[in-house]
Coordinates of C-alpha atoms in Angstrom, one line a residue:
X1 CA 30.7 37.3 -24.9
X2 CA 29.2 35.1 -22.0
X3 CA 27.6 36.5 -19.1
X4 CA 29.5 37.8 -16.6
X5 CA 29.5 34.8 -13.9
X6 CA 30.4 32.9 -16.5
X7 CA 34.0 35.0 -17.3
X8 CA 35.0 36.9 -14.5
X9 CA 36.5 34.3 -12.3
X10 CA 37.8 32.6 -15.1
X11 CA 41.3 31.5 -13.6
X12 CA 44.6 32.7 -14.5
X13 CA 46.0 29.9 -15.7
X14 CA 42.5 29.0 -18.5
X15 CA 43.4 30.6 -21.2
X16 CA 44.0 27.5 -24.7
X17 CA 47.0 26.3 -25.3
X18 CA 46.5 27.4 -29.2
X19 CA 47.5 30.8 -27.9
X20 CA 50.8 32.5 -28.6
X21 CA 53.3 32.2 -25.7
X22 CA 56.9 33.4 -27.3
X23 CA 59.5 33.9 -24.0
X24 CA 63.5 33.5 -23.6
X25 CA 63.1 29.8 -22.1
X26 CA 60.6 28.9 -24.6
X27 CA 62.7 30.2 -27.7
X28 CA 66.0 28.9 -26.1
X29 CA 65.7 26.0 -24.2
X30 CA 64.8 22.7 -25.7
X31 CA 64.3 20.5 -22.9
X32 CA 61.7 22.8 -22.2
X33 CA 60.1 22.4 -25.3
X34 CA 59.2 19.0 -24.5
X35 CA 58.9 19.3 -20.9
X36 CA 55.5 21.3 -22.6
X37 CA 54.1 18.3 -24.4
X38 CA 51.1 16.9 -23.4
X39 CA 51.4 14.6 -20.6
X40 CA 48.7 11.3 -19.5
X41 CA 47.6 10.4 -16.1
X42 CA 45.2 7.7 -15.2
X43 CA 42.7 9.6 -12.7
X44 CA 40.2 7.5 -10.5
X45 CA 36.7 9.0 -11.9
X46 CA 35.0 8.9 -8.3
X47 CA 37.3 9.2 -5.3
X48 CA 34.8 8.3 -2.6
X49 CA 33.5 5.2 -4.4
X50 CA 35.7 2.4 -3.7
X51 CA 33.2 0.2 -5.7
X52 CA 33.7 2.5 -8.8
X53 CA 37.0 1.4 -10.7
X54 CA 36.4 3.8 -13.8
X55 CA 39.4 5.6 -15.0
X56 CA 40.1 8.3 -17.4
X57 CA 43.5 10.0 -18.5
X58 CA 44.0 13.6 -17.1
X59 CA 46.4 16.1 -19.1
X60 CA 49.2 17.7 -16.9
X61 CA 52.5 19.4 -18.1
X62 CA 56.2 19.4 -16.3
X63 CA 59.1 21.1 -16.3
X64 CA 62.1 19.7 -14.9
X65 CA 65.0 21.9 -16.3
X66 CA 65.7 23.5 -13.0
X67 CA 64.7 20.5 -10.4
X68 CA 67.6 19.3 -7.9
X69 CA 67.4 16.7 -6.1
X70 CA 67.2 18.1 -2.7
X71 CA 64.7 20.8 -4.1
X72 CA 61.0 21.5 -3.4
X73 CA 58.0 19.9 -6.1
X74 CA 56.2 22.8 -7.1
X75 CA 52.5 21.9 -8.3
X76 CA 50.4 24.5 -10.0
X77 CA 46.7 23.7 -10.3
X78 CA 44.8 24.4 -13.6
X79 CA 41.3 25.6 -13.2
X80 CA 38.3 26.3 -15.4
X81 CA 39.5 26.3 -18.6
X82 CA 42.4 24.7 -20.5
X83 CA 45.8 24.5 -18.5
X84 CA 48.1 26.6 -20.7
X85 CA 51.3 25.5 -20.6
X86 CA 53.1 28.8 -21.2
X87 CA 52.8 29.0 -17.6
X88 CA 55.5 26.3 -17.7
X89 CA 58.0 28.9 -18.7
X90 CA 56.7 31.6 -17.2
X91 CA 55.4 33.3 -14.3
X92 CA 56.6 34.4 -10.9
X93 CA 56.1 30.3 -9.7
X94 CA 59.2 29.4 -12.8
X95 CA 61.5 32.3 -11.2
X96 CA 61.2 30.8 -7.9
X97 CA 61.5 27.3 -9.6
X98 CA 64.5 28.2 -10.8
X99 CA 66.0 30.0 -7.9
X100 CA 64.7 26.8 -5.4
X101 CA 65.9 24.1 -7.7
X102 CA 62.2 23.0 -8.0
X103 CA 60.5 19.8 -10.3
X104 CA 57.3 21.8 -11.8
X105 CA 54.2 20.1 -12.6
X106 CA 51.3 21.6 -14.3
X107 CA 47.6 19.3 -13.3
X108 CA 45.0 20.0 -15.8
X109 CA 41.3 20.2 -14.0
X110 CA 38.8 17.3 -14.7
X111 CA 36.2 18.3 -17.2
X112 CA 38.7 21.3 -18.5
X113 CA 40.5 21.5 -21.4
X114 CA 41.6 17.6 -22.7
X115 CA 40.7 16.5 -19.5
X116 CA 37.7 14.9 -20.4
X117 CA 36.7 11.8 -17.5
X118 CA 33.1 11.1 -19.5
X119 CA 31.7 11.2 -22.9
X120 CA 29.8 13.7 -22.6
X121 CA 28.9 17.1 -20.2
X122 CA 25.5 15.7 -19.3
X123 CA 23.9 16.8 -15.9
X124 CA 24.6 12.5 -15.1
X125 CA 28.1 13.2 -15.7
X126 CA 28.6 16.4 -14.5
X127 CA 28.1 15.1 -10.8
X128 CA 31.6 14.1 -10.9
X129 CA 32.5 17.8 -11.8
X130 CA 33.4 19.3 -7.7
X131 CA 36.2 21.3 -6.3
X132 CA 36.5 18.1 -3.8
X133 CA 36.8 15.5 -6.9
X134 CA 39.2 18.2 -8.0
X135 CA 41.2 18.0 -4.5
X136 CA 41.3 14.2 -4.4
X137 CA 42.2 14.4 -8.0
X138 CA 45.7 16.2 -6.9
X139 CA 46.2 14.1 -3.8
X140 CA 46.5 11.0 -6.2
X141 CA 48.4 12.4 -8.7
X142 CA 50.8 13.7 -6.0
X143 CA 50.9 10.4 -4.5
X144 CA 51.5 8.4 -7.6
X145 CA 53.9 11.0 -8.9
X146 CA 55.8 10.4 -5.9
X147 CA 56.7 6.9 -6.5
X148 CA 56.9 7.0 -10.5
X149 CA 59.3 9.9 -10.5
X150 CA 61.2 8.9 -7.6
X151 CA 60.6 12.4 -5.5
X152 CA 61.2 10.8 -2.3
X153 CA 60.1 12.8 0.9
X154 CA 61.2 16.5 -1.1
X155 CA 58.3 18.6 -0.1
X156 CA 55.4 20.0 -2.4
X157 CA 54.2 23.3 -2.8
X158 CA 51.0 24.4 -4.5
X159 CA 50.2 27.4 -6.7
X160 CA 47.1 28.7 -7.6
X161 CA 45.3 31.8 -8.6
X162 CA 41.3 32.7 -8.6
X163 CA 39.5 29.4 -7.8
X164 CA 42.5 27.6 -8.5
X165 CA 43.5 29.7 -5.6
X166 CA 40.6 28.3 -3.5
X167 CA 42.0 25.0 -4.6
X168 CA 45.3 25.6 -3.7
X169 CA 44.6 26.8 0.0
X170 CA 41.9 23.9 0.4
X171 CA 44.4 21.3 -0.7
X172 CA 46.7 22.4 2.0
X173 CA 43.4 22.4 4.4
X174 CA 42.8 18.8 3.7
X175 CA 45.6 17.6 2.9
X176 CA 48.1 18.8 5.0
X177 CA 50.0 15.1 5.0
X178 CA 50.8 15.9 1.3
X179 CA 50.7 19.7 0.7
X180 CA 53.6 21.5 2.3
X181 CA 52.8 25.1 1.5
X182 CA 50.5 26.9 -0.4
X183 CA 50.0 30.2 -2.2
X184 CA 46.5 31.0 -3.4
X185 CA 46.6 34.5 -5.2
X186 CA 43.3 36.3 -5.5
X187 CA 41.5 33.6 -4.4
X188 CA 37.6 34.3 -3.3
X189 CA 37.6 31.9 -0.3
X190 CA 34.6 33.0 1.2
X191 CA 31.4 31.2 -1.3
X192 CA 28.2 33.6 -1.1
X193 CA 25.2 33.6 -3.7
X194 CA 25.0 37.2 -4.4
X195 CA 28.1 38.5 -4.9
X196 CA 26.8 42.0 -5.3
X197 CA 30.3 43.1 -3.9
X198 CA 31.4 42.6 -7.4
X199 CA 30.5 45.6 -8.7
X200 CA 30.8 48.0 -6.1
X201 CA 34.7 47.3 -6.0
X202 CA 34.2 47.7 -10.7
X203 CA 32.9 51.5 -8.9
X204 CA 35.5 52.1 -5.9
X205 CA 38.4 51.0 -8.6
X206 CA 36.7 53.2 -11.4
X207 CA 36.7 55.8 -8.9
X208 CA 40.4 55.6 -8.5
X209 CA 41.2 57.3 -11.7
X210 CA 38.6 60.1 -11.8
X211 CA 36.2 60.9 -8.9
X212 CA 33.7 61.0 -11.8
X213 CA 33.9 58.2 -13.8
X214 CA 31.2 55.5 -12.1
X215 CA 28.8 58.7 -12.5
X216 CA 29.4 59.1 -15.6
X217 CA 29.1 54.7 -16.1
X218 CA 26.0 55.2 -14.2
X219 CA 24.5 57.7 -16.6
X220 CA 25.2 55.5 -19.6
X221 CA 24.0 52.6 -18.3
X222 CA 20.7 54.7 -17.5
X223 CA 20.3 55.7 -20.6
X224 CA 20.7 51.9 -22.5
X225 CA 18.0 51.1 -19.8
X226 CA 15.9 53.7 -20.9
X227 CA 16.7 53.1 -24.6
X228 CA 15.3 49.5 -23.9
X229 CA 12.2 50.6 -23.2
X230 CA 11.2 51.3 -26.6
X231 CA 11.2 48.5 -29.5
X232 CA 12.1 51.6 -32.5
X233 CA 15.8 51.6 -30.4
X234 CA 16.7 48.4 -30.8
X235 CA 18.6 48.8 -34.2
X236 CA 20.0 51.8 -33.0
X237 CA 21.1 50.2 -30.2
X238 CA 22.5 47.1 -32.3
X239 CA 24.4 49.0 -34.4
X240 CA 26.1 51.1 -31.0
X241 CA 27.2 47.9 -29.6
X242 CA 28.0 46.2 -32.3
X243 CA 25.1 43.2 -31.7
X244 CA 25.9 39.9 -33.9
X245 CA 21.9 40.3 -34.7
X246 CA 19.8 42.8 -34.2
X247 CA 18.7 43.1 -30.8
X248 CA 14.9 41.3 -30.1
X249 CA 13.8 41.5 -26.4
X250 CA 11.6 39.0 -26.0
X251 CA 11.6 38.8 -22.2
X252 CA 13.4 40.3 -18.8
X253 CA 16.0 37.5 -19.2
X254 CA 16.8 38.8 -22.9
X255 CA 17.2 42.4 -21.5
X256 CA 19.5 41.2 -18.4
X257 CA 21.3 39.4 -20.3
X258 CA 22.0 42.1 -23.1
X259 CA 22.9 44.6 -19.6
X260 CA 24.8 41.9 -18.2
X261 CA 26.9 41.5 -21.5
X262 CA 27.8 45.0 -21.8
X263 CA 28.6 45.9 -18.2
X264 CA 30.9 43.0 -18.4
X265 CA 33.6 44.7 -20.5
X266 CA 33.8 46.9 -17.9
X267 CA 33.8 45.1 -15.3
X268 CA 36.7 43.0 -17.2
X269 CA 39.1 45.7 -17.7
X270 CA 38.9 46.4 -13.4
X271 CA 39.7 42.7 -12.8
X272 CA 42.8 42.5 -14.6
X273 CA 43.6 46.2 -14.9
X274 CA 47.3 46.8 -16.6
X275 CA 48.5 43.1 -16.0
X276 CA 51.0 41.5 -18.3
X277 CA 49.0 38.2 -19.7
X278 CA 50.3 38.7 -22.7
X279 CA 52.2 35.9 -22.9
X280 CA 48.9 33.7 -22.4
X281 CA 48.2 35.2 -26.4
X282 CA 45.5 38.0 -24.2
X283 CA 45.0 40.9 -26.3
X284 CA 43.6 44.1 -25.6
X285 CA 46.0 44.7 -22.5
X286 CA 46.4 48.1 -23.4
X287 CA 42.5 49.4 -22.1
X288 CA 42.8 50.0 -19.1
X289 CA 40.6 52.0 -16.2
X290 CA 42.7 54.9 -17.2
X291 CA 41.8 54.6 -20.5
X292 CA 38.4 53.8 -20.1
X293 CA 38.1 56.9 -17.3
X294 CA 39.4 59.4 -19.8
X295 CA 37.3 58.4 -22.5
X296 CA 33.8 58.7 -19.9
X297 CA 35.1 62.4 -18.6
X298 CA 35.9 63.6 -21.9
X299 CA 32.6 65.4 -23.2
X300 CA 34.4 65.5 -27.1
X301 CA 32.8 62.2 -27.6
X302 CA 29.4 63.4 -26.4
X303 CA 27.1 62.4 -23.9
X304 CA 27.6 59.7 -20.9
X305 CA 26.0 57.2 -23.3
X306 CA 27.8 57.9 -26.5
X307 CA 31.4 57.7 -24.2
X308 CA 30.3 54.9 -23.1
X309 CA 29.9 53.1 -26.6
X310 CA 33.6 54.9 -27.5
X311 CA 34.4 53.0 -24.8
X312 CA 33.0 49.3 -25.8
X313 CA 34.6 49.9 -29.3
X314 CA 38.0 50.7 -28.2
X315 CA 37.6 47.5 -26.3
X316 CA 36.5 45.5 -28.9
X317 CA 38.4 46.8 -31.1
X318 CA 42.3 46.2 -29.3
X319 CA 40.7 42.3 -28.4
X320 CA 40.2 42.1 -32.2
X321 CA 36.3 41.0 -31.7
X322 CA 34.2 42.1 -34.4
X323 CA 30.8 41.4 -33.0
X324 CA 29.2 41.3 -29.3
X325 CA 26.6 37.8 -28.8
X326 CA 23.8 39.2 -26.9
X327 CA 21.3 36.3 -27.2
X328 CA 19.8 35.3 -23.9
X329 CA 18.3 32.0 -26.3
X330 CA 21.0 31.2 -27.9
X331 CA 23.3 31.5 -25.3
X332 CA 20.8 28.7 -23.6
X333 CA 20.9 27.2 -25.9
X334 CA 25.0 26.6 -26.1
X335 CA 25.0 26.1 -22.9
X336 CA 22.7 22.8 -22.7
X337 CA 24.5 21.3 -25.1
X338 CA 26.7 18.3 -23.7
X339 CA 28.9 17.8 -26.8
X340 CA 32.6 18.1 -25.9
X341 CA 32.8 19.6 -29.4
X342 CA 29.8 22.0 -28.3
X343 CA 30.6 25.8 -28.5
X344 CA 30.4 26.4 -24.2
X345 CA 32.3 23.2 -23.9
X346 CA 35.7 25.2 -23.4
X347 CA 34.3 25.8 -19.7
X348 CA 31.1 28.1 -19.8
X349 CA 28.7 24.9 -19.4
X350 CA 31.2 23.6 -16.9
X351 CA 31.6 26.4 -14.8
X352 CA 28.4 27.8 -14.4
X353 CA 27.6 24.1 -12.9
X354 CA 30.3 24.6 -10.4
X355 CA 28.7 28.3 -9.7
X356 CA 25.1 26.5 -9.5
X357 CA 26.3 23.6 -7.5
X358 CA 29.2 24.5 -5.0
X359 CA 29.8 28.6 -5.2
X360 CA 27.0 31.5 -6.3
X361 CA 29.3 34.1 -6.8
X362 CA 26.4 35.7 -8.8
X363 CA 27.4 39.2 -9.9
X364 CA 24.1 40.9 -9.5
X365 CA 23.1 44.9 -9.8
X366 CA 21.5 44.7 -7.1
X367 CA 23.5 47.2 -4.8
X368 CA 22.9 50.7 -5.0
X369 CA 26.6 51.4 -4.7
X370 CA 27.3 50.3 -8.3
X371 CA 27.0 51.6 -11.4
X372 CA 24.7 49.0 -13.4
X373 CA 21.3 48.1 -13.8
X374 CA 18.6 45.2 -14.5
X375 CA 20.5 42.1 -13.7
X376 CA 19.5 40.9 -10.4
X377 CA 20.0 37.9 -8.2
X378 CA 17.0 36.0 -9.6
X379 CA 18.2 36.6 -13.5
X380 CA 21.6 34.4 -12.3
X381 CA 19.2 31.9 -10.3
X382 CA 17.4 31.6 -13.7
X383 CA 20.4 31.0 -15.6
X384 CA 21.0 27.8 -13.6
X385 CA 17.2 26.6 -13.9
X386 CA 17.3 26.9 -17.8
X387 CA 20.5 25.1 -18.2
X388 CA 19.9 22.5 -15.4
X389 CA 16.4 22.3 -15.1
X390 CA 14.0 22.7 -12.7
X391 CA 15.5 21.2 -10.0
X392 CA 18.2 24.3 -10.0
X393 CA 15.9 26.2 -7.7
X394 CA 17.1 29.3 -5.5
X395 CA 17.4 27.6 -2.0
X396 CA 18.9 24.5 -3.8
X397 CA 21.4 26.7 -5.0
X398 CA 21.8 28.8 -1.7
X399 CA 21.7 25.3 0.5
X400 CA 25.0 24.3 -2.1
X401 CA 27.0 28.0 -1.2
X402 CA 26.3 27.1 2.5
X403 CA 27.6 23.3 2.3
X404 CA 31.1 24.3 0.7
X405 CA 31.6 27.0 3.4
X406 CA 31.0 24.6 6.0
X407 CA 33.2 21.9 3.8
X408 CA 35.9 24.4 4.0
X409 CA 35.9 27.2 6.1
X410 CA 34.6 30.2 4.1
X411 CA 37.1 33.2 5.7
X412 CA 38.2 31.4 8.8
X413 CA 40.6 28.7 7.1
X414 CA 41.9 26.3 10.2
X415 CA 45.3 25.8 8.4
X416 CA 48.7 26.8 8.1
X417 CA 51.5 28.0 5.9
X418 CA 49.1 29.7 3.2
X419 CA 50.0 32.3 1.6
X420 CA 46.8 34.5 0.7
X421 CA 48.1 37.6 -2.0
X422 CA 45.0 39.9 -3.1
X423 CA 45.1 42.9 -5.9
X424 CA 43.2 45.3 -4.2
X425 CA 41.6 46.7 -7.5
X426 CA 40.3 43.4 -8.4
X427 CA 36.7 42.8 -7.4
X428 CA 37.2 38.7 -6.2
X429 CA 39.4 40.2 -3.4
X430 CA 36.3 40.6 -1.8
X431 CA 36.2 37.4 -1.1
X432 CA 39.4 36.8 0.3
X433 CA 41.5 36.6 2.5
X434 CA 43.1 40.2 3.2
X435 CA 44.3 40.4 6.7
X436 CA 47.1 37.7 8.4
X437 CA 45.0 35.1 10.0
X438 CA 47.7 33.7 12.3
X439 CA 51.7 34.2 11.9
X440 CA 51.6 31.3 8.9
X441 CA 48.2 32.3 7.2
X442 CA 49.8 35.2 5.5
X443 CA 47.8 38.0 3.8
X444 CA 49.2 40.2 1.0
X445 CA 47.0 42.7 -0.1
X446 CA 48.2 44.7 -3.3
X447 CA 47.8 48.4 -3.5
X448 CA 47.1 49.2 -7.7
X449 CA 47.1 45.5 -8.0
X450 CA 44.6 43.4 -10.1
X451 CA 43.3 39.7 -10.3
X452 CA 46.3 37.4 -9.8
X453 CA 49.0 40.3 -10.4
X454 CA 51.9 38.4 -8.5
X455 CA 51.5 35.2 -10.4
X456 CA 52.2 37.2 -14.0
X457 CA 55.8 37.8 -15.4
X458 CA 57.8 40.7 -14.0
X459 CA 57.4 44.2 -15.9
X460 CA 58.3 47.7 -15.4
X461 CA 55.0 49.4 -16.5
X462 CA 53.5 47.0 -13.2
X463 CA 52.1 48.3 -10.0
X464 CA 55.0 49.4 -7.7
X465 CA 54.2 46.7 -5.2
X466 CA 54.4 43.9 -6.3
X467 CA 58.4 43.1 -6.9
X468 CA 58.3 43.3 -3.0
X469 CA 55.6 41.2 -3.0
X470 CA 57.3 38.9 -5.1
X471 CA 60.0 38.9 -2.8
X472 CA 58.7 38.5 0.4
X473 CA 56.5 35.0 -1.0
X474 CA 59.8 33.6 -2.2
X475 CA 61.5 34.9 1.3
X476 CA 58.6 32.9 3.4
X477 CA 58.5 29.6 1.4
X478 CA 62.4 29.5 1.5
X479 CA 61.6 29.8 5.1
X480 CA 59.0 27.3 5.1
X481 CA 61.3 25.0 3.5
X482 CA 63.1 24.5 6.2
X483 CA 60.6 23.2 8.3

């Protein structure tokens, strides 16, 4: 497992397209099938060099089965990982497809998945990895799309969910010419560097299920934190969490990142609490804070700390893993390497560049209302100076947080016809957008909901708001529509 900047913003649309993704249209609908095959467009490498004529060819997917002619282009935006293109059969964005008459179009992000605009993932090359490259990246596709498929003046309409989300909103912010509507779900608008928030919404939605529970997370954690403190633990320690080596803490940044590891399975089960990503081949959907609640108040499995180990097997256990990497070095050492065939090259090295370079969102321990310990601000500001190098240097990094909010607004979004939904469970909503800004900057906060709940297929084991929530979206972009 990575660290936990690293995974818990990955987007809702990441997951490989190797994964299992078995639906109704999928099984039954043949021009969908190869409406799914890999698609090639020539993307500019540098948008704001007019003296640069590189070119590269960017994945995206589309789905035309339901588009009329007189119907809206719906564009979902891939984000830190490989565009999966199950979501071009499913998802709340394919029902209202269908019900619109809507062209869908699935844009990989650059340096994601296939999408591969360099040789390499060196810190040269990386400087053409930004969410702006990534927003000029749309607006050309979108423009060349237009002609090539003949789309006319029909109106487009972005999707998005987690920074995808950011994207979404932002393309509609600065490029309002091109973007008719958007809807950014869970999408943590607001860029700060310690994003401390995180975990003290992992302890308000713990909190939710038994008034107990983040006590009881709290004590554990303690106790692994006293346990560290003494080298004759460590195998005992390696063998409770299943270690793919027996532990060796060499340093502070071995120990936080060995704290940081374990909280994050925690921390992971909050963000997308009882969701229904199934079809994205997820497994483990079944652990939820429930689960994980009853397991740390039920003193039949011993004390805080041995509930808490319950708790990490179960997990590991339902997402079939059979070893946790805990290895601040060699997790370093993944991480520098600039290999596309390199093992962080499915996004870790790549994201962490954006979180070094454009966002923070560094989840530290350092609030008191939490329940975790030992992985502050600096250990994250580290992260970025062994990967980077030296020049990665805390007010680098903090200067970079406060140019995108100025670039785009942070909370106050100068925009229109947005759509901002928000699980209220789900940590990143902290960073959102949560109240109606004006009449056509629309919040949609979601009671029991978690990261990017309205996006996933409809179920009946989902939180009971969010087939309104469903409805009223579709509702205002029917509305919108007819501007």
């Amino acid at each position: 497992m990575a660290s936990t900047q690293l995974v818990l913003l990955l987007s809702c649309l990441w997951l490989s397209a190797s994964n299992a993704f078995t639906r109704r249209r999928f099984l039954i609908r043949s021009e969908v099938l190869v409406a799914e095959q890999d698609r090639w467009f020539t993307q500019r490498l540098d948008h704001f060099s007019g003296a640069d004529p590189r070119v590269w060819e960017q994945r995206y997917f589309m789905n035309d089965s339901f588009s009329q002619s007189d119907g809206p282009v719906f564009l979902m935006i891939g984000g830190e990982g490989a565009a999966n293109p199950g979501w071009m059969t499913q998802g709340t964005w394919i029902m209202y497809a269908e019900k619109m008459g809507a062209l869908c179009l699935l844009l990989e992000h650059r340096f994601y998945g296939k999408s591969h605009p360099t040789k390499d993932m060196s810190l040269e090359n990386l400087r053409y990895l930004s969410s702006q490259q990534a927003l000029a990246d749309l607006a050309h596709f979108q423009t060349v799309m237009t002609d090539k498929l003949g789309l006319g003046d029909r109106k487009w309409i972005v999707f998005g969910g987690s920074y995808p989300g950011n994207l979404a909103a932002w393309y509609r912010l600065k490029y309002p010419h091109l973007a008719h509507a958007a809807v950014a779900s869970s999408a943590p608008v607001n860029a700060v560097l310690n994003f401390s928030e995180y975990l003290e919404v992992v302890q308000a939605s713990l909190s939710r299920n038994h008034s107990d529970c983040p006590g009881m997370v709290k004590l554990a954690s303690d106790t692994l934190l006293q346990l560290l403190d003494y080298k004759e633990n460590y195998v005992k320690i390696t063998k409770d969490f299943y270690l793919c080596e027996v532990l060796v803490i060499r340093s502070k940044m071995d120990q936080a990142f060995l704290l940081d590891t374990i909280a994050e399975y925690i921390s992971d089960i909050v963000q997308y609490n009882n969701d229904n990503r199934e079809f994205e081949g997820v497994k483990g959907g079944n652990i939820t804070i429930q689960v994980v609640c009853d397991i740390m108040s039920n003193e039949s499995f011993g004390s805080p700390y041995d509930r808490f180990v319950e708790v990490i097997k179960r997990i590991m256990k339902a997402r079939e893993e059979k070893c946790i990497e805990a290895n601040y070095q060699q997790f370093v050492n993944d991480m520098t390497d600039i290999h596309w065939e390199g093992s962080a090259s499915s996004g870790g090295r790549q994201w962490m560049y954006q979180t070094c370079t454009e966002f923070g969102y560094f989840q530290s321990s350092d609030s008191v209302s939490q329940p975790f310990s030992g992985f502050p601000l600096s250990y994250h500001v580290q992260q970025c100076t062994d990967i980077y190098g030296k020049a990665f240097t805390l007010p680098v990094i903090t200067d970079a947080v406060q140019q995108t909010n100025e670039n785009y607004g942070a909370l106050n979004v100068q925009s229109s016809r947005i759509i901002f939904p928000n699980g209220l469970i789900d940590p990143w909503h902290a960073l959102g957008i949560n109240t109606n800004l004006t009449s056509d900057l629309i919040a949609f906060p979601m009671q029991d909901a978690a990261h990017c709940a309205d996006m996933y297929p409809a179920r009946p084991e989902e939180p009971t708001v969010l087939p309104a929530v469903r409805k009223e979206i579709f509702e205002q972009l029917v509305e919108w529509l007819q501007l």
